[in-house]
PDB file of C-alpha atoms in Angstrom:
ATOM      1  CA  MET A   1     -12.880 -23.919 -35.815  1.00 45.00           C
ATOM      2  CA  THR A   2     -13.402 -23.481 -32.072  1.00 48.00           C
ATOM      3  CA  LYS A   3     -10.922 -21.798 -29.797  1.00 55.00           C
ATOM      4  CA  ARG A   4      -9.469 -24.155 -27.238  1.00 54.00           C
ATOM      5  CA  THR A   5      -9.701 -22.658 -23.745  1.00 61.00           C
ATOM      6  CA  SER A   6      -8.374 -25.544 -21.638  1.00 65.00           C
ATOM      7  CA  THR A   7      -5.004 -27.143 -21.609  1.00 73.00           C
ATOM      8  CA  ALA A   8      -3.330 -29.696 -19.416  1.00 80.00           C
ATOM      9  CA  VAL A   9      -0.931 -27.983 -17.030  1.00 83.00           C
ATOM     10  CA  THR A  10       2.129 -30.187 -17.225  1.00 84.00           C
ATOM     11  CA  ASP A  11       4.726 -28.126 -15.379  1.00 88.00           C
ATOM     12  CA  PRO A  12       4.951 -29.481 -11.803  1.00 92.00           C
ATOM     13  CA  ASP A  13       5.691 -26.044 -10.328  1.00 94.00           C
ATOM     14  CA  ALA A  14       2.705 -24.476 -12.099  1.00 93.00           C
ATOM     15  CA  ARG A  15       0.443 -27.347 -10.992  1.00 95.00           C
ATOM     16  CA  GLU A  16       1.557 -26.877  -7.382  1.00 96.00           C
ATOM     17  CA  LYS A  17       0.983 -23.111  -7.507  1.00 97.00           C
ATOM     18  CA  LEU A  18      -2.481 -23.665  -8.986  1.00 96.00           C
ATOM     19  CA  ARG A  19      -3.272 -26.237  -6.288  1.00 96.00           C
ATOM     20  CA  ILE A  20      -2.264 -23.762  -3.586  1.00 97.00           C
ATOM     21  CA  ALA A  21      -4.244 -20.951  -5.250  1.00 98.00           C
ATOM     22  CA  LYS A  22      -7.338 -23.175  -5.390  1.00 97.00           C
ATOM     23  CA  ALA A  23      -6.935 -24.027  -1.698  1.00 98.00           C
ATOM     24  CA  LEU A  24      -6.554 -20.341  -0.794  1.00 98.00           C
ATOM     25  CA  LEU A  25      -9.682 -19.497  -2.785  1.00 98.00           C
ATOM     26  CA  GLY A  26     -11.466 -22.256  -0.876  1.00 98.00           C
ATOM     27  CA  GLY A  27     -10.282 -20.670   2.359  1.00 98.00           C
ATOM     28  CA  TYR A  28     -11.492 -17.277   1.162  1.00 98.00           C
ATOM     29  CA  ALA A  29     -14.917 -18.771   0.389  1.00 98.00           C
ATOM     30  CA  ALA A  30     -15.077 -20.515   3.769  1.00 98.00           C
ATOM     31  CA  VAL A  31     -14.138 -17.371   5.701  1.00 98.00           C
ATOM     32  CA  SER A  32     -16.640 -15.288   3.722  1.00 97.00           C
ATOM     33  CA  VAL A  33     -19.523 -17.709   4.226  1.00 98.00           C
ATOM     34  CA  LEU A  34     -18.711 -18.106   7.930  1.00 97.00           C
ATOM     35  CA  THR A  35     -18.632 -14.321   8.211  1.00 97.00           C
ATOM     36  CA  LEU A  36     -22.091 -14.096   6.675  1.00 97.00           C
ATOM     37  CA  LEU A  37     -23.297 -16.616   9.249  1.00 97.00           C
ATOM     38  CA  ALA A  38     -21.672 -14.537  12.003  1.00 96.00           C
ATOM     39  CA  ILE A  39     -23.391 -11.431  10.648  1.00 97.00           C
ATOM     40  CA  ALA A  40     -26.732 -13.213  10.897  1.00 97.00           C
ATOM     41  CA  ALA A  41     -25.966 -14.433  14.417  1.00 96.00           C
ATOM     42  CA  LEU A  42     -24.814 -10.998  15.624  1.00 95.00           C
ATOM     43  CA  SER A  43     -27.479  -9.003  13.791  1.00 93.00           C
ATOM     44  CA  GLY A  44     -29.179  -7.994  17.050  1.00 93.00           C
ATOM     45  CA  ASP A  45     -26.220  -5.787  17.993  1.00 93.00           C
ATOM     46  CA  PRO A  46     -26.199  -2.590  15.876  1.00 91.00           C
ATOM     47  CA  ASP A  47     -22.638  -1.809  16.990  1.00 90.00           C
ATOM     48  CA  LEU A  48     -21.359  -5.061  15.474  1.00 92.00           C
ATOM     49  CA  VAL A  49     -23.652  -5.444  12.474  1.00 95.00           C
ATOM     50  CA  THR A  50     -24.638  -2.396  10.455  1.00 92.00           C
ATOM     51  CA  GLY A  51     -26.475  -2.151   7.156  1.00 92.00           C
ATOM     52  CA  PRO A  52     -23.224  -1.812   5.207  1.00 92.00           C
ATOM     53  CA  VAL A  53     -21.859  -4.927   6.961  1.00 94.00           C
ATOM     54  CA  TRP A  54     -24.874  -6.902   5.707  1.00 95.00           C
ATOM     55  CA  VAL A  55     -24.414  -5.607   2.155  1.00 94.00           C
ATOM     56  CA  ARG A  56     -20.639  -6.087   1.991  1.00 93.00           C
ATOM     57  CA  GLY A  57     -20.798  -9.455   3.770  1.00 95.00           C
ATOM     58  CA  THR A  58     -23.418 -10.780   1.363  1.00 96.00           C
ATOM     59  CA  ILE A  59     -21.494  -9.549  -1.673  1.00 94.00           C
ATOM     60  CA  LEU A  60     -18.250 -11.058  -0.351  1.00 93.00           C
ATOM     61  CA  ALA A  61     -19.867 -14.431   0.294  1.00 96.00           C
ATOM     62  CA  ALA A  62     -21.367 -14.581  -3.205  1.00 96.00           C
ATOM     63  CA  ALA A  63     -18.192 -13.315  -4.892  1.00 95.00           C
ATOM     64  CA  SER A  64     -16.031 -15.757  -2.954  1.00 97.00           C
ATOM     65  CA  LEU A  65     -18.090 -18.746  -4.109  1.00 97.00           C
ATOM     66  CA  ILE A  66     -17.909 -17.601  -7.728  1.00 97.00           C
ATOM     67  CA  THR A  67     -14.172 -16.973  -7.450  1.00 97.00           C
ATOM     68  CA  PHE A  68     -13.638 -20.395  -5.891  1.00 98.00           C
ATOM     69  CA  ALA A  69     -15.575 -22.074  -8.729  1.00 98.00           C
ATOM     70  CA  LEU A  70     -13.373 -20.234 -11.217  1.00 97.00           C
ATOM     71  CA  GLY A  71     -10.307 -21.322  -9.225  1.00 97.00           C
ATOM     72  CA  VAL A  72     -11.351 -24.962  -9.564  1.00 97.00           C
ATOM     73  CA  SER A  73     -11.670 -24.516 -13.345  1.00 96.00           C
ATOM     74  CA  MET A  74      -8.350 -22.673 -13.457  1.00 96.00           C
ATOM     75  CA  ALA A  75      -6.602 -25.513 -11.617  1.00 94.00           C
ATOM     76  CA  ARG A  76      -8.010 -27.909 -14.227  1.00 93.00           C
ATOM     77  CA  GLY A  77      -6.398 -25.869 -16.993  1.00 92.00           C
ATOM     78  CA  SER A  78      -9.072 -23.401 -18.112  1.00 94.00           C
ATOM     79  CA  ARG A  79      -7.395 -20.358 -19.655  1.00 93.00           C
ATOM     80  CA  SER A  80     -10.533 -18.231 -19.402  1.00 94.00           C
ATOM     81  CA  ALA A  81     -10.936 -19.099 -15.708  1.00 96.00           C
ATOM     82  CA  TYR A  82      -7.252 -18.271 -15.177  1.00 96.00           C
ATOM     83  CA  ARG A  83      -7.729 -14.803 -16.692  1.00 95.00           C
ATOM     84  CA  ARG A  84     -10.898 -14.225 -14.684  1.00 96.00           C
ATOM     85  CA  VAL A  85      -9.324 -15.306 -11.393  1.00 97.00           C
ATOM     86  CA  ARG A  86      -6.392 -12.958 -11.934  1.00 96.00           C
ATOM     87  CA  ILE A  87      -8.666 -10.003 -12.704  1.00 96.00           C
ATOM     88  CA  ILE A  88     -11.253 -10.715  -9.997  1.00 96.00           C
ATOM     89  CA  ALA A  89      -8.706 -11.423  -7.256  1.00 96.00           C
ATOM     90  CA  LEU A  90      -6.761  -8.257  -8.063  1.00 96.00           C
ATOM     91  CA  ALA A  91      -9.959  -6.165  -8.124  1.00 96.00           C
ATOM     92  CA  GLN A  92     -11.096  -7.656  -4.821  1.00 95.00           C
ATOM     93  CA  VAL A  93      -7.737  -6.923  -3.186  1.00 96.00           C
ATOM     94  CA  ALA A  94      -7.963  -3.318  -4.386  1.00 96.00           C
ATOM     95  CA  ALA A  95     -11.521  -2.998  -3.042  1.00 92.00           C
ATOM     96  CA  ILE A  96     -10.474  -4.423   0.314  1.00 91.00           C
ATOM     97  CA  VAL A  97      -7.543  -1.997   0.567  1.00 93.00           C
ATOM     98  CA  VAL A  98      -9.898   0.913  -0.098  1.00 91.00           C
ATOM     99  CA  ILE A  99     -12.435  -0.311   2.463  1.00 85.00           C
ATOM    100  CA  GLU A 100      -9.759  -0.952   5.065  1.00 85.00           C
ATOM    101  CA  SER A 101      -8.409   2.576   4.627  1.00 89.00           C
ATOM    102  CA  ILE A 102     -11.723   4.345   5.326  1.00 86.00           C
ATOM    103  CA  PRO A 103     -11.819   5.159   9.051  1.00 87.00           C
ATOM    104  CA  GLY A 104     -14.979   4.077  10.840  1.00 84.00           C
ATOM    105  CA  SER A 105     -16.586   2.579   7.756  1.00 82.00           C
ATOM    106  CA  PHE A 106     -16.996  -0.887   9.293  1.00 91.00           C
ATOM    107  CA  PRO A 107     -16.625  -2.465  12.738  1.00 93.00           C
ATOM    108  CA  VAL A 108     -13.119  -3.635  13.648  1.00 91.00           C
ATOM    109  CA  TRP A 109     -14.070  -7.337  13.582  1.00 94.00           C
ATOM    110  CA  PHE A 110     -15.306  -6.968   9.999  1.00 94.00           C
ATOM    111  CA  LYS A 111     -12.166  -5.120   8.935  1.00 93.00           C
ATOM    112  CA  VAL A 112     -10.069  -7.948  10.391  1.00 94.00           C
ATOM    113  CA  GLU A 113     -12.088 -10.459   8.362  1.00 95.00           C
ATOM    114  CA  ASN A 114     -11.616  -8.336   5.244  1.00 94.00           C
ATOM    115  CA  GLY A 115      -7.890  -8.204   5.944  1.00 94.00           C
ATOM    116  CA  VAL A 116      -7.725 -11.997   6.154  1.00 96.00           C
ATOM    117  CA  CYS A 117      -9.613 -12.315   2.868  1.00 96.00           C
ATOM    118  CA  GLY A 118      -7.412  -9.666   1.251  1.00 96.00           C
ATOM    119  CA  THR A 119      -4.282 -11.511   2.327  1.00 97.00           C
ATOM    120  CA  LEU A 120      -5.541 -14.801   0.879  1.00 98.00           C
ATOM    121  CA  LEU A 121      -6.447 -13.084  -2.392  1.00 98.00           C
ATOM    122  CA  ALA A 122      -3.133 -11.211  -2.594  1.00 98.00           C
ATOM    123  CA  ILE A 123      -1.294 -14.530  -2.379  1.00 98.00           C
ATOM    124  CA  VAL A 124      -3.545 -15.912  -5.136  1.00 98.00           C
ATOM    125  CA  VAL A 125      -2.641 -12.913  -7.309  1.00 97.00           C
ATOM    126  CA  LEU A 126       1.072 -13.533  -6.715  1.00 97.00           C
ATOM    127  CA  LEU A 127       0.718 -17.235  -7.509  1.00 97.00           C
ATOM    128  CA  THR A 128      -1.153 -16.581 -10.751  1.00 96.00           C
ATOM    129  CA  LEU A 129       1.477 -14.068 -11.802  1.00 96.00           C
ATOM    130  CA  ALA A 130       4.302 -16.575 -11.322  1.00 96.00           C
ATOM    131  CA  ARG A 131       6.302 -17.214 -14.478  1.00 96.00           C
ATOM    132  CA  THR A 132       5.558 -20.941 -14.596  1.00 95.00           C
ATOM    133  CA  VAL A 133       1.803 -20.360 -14.230  1.00 95.00           C
ATOM    134  CA  ARG A 134       1.759 -17.626 -16.884  1.00 94.00           C
ATOM    135  CA  ALA A 135       3.712 -19.920 -19.200  1.00 92.00           C
ATOM    136  CA  ALA A 136       1.247 -22.758 -18.617  1.00 92.00           C
ATOM    137  CA  PHE A 137      -1.603 -20.559 -19.851  1.00 90.00           C
ATOM    138  CA  ALA A 138       0.271 -18.735 -22.607  1.00 86.00           C
ATOM    139  CA  ALA A 139      -1.534 -18.682 -25.955  1.00 63.00           C
ATOM    140  CA  ARG A 140      -0.185 -21.230 -28.375  1.00 50.00           C
TER     141      ARG A 140
END
């Protein structure tokens, strides 16, 4: 017997919250990829683009695309994607808070971008913790 990991989300409120979460994850991916492009474009200025900016920007872009793909699966009813999105988004928010709190670790423009991404992800965390969404993915 195989374990069923997808279920149709029938509650209208849960479906709406998942739709919004997927859109926010898409926004997070777009901002992260655009930031990586900006890093490449500004790479001639060592005050704006440092080695750590390249590393963090590349990791964020890759992670955002993976998280968005999981968000699409979550919105379609995948329980495993739902669990992963909750864990990954929460971990990413925590990492962003730590990075934002270290003085001088990154240029201001990059910290602003991280703050935008952190805000989008924090909203995703709140949406996935909503009672109707949790109930939609509760084990049966």
